[in-house]
XYZ file of C-alpha atoms in Angstrom:
121
model
C 92.622 30.156 51.630
C 94.690 29.874 54.823
C 94.156 33.578 55.568
C 90.381 33.123 55.455
C 90.477 30.232 57.932
C 92.708 32.159 60.349
C 90.524 35.271 60.111
C 87.365 33.302 60.874
C 89.010 31.709 63.928
C 89.912 35.137 65.293
C 86.389 36.369 64.701
C 84.845 33.727 66.987
C 87.506 33.707 69.698
C 85.874 33.862 73.152
C 87.005 36.215 75.882
C 87.410 35.022 79.455
C 88.840 32.139 81.419
C 87.931 28.536 80.784
C 87.916 26.307 83.861
C 87.081 22.651 84.231
C 84.907 21.449 87.107
C 84.336 17.793 87.858
C 80.885 16.805 89.138
C 79.819 13.398 90.409
C 76.943 11.908 88.420
C 74.343 12.615 91.101
C 75.646 16.179 91.515
C 75.473 16.794 87.785
C 71.874 15.565 87.686
C 71.008 18.125 90.380
C 72.789 20.928 88.475
C 70.978 20.044 85.248
C 67.643 19.890 87.030
C 68.110 23.255 88.759
C 69.352 24.904 85.558
C 66.326 23.595 83.658
C 63.957 24.855 86.358
C 65.440 28.350 85.904
C 65.394 28.089 82.085
C 69.185 28.433 81.936
C 71.901 26.413 80.314
C 74.056 24.483 82.778
C 76.993 26.796 82.044
C 74.991 29.955 82.703
C 73.493 28.391 85.840
C 76.929 27.440 87.244
C 78.334 30.915 86.542
C 75.280 32.567 88.123
C 75.508 30.418 91.256
C 79.279 30.836 91.570
C 79.010 34.624 91.390
C 76.017 34.967 93.697
C 76.923 32.440 96.391
C 78.385 33.642 99.715
C 78.479 30.182 101.267
C 82.009 29.984 102.718
C 81.973 33.248 104.706
C 78.589 32.377 106.233
C 79.770 28.940 107.293
C 82.817 30.300 109.115
C 81.294 33.514 110.461
C 78.984 31.997 113.110
C 81.594 30.075 115.073
C 82.890 33.006 117.168
C 80.102 32.637 119.739
C 80.591 28.885 119.887
C 84.345 29.275 120.382
C 83.790 31.749 123.248
C 81.379 29.357 124.954
C 83.799 26.448 124.583
C 86.554 28.560 126.095
C 84.367 29.511 129.080
C 83.385 25.903 129.698
C 87.001 24.770 129.447
C 87.999 27.410 131.993
C 85.241 26.306 134.378
C 86.184 22.644 134.057
C 89.818 23.503 134.824
C 88.741 25.502 137.888
C 86.615 22.606 139.110
C 89.435 20.142 138.561
C 91.873 22.335 140.537
C 89.351 22.746 143.337
C 88.518 19.031 143.445
C 92.230 18.148 143.555
C 92.875 20.694 146.323
C 90.078 19.567 148.650
C 89.600 16.005 147.362
C 85.914 16.833 146.911
C 83.577 18.665 144.544
C 80.479 20.590 145.597
C 77.061 19.810 144.155
C 76.559 23.434 143.029
C 79.839 23.343 141.092
C 78.818 20.100 139.426
C 75.378 21.529 138.588
C 76.921 24.673 137.053
C 79.212 22.526 134.900
C 76.254 20.346 133.818
C 74.221 23.442 132.833
C 77.073 24.856 130.784
C 77.511 21.493 129.085
C 73.794 21.480 128.209
C 74.112 25.026 126.826
C 77.072 23.944 124.708
C 75.093 21.007 123.319
C 72.229 23.343 122.424
C 74.580 25.773 120.656
C 76.173 22.928 118.708
C 72.776 21.586 117.624
C 71.679 25.048 116.467
C 74.910 25.622 114.531
C 74.750 22.207 112.860
C 71.096 22.784 111.972
C 71.962 26.167 110.434
C 74.837 24.693 108.439
C 72.620 21.905 107.099
C 70.035 24.437 105.892
C 72.619 26.640 104.175
C 74.517 23.705 102.638
C 71.557 22.644 100.487
């Protein structure tokens, strides 16, 4: 009798890795809803999304331009500070250039944040 029980257990043994994921209640409701809308079980839906999602590389990839712009602005601010300290004055055109670069930085930040919000959903 023991041999029959052991044989039947081997017959139904699953292949693969089992992992546990903890969802908050509101997150789980969203997962269930999306799985149902695709006519999938929650397990199949989670596996499908995990294998098809390229979220992390996209989120990190777009910051190179932003980092370059921040570096340029930092360099310009340092140049203005050195100049202002040397002559105890700052020219209006230098101030205007710094203000324009600051505005451009704000615009880039808003665009990046907007993009990240769209891709995070």
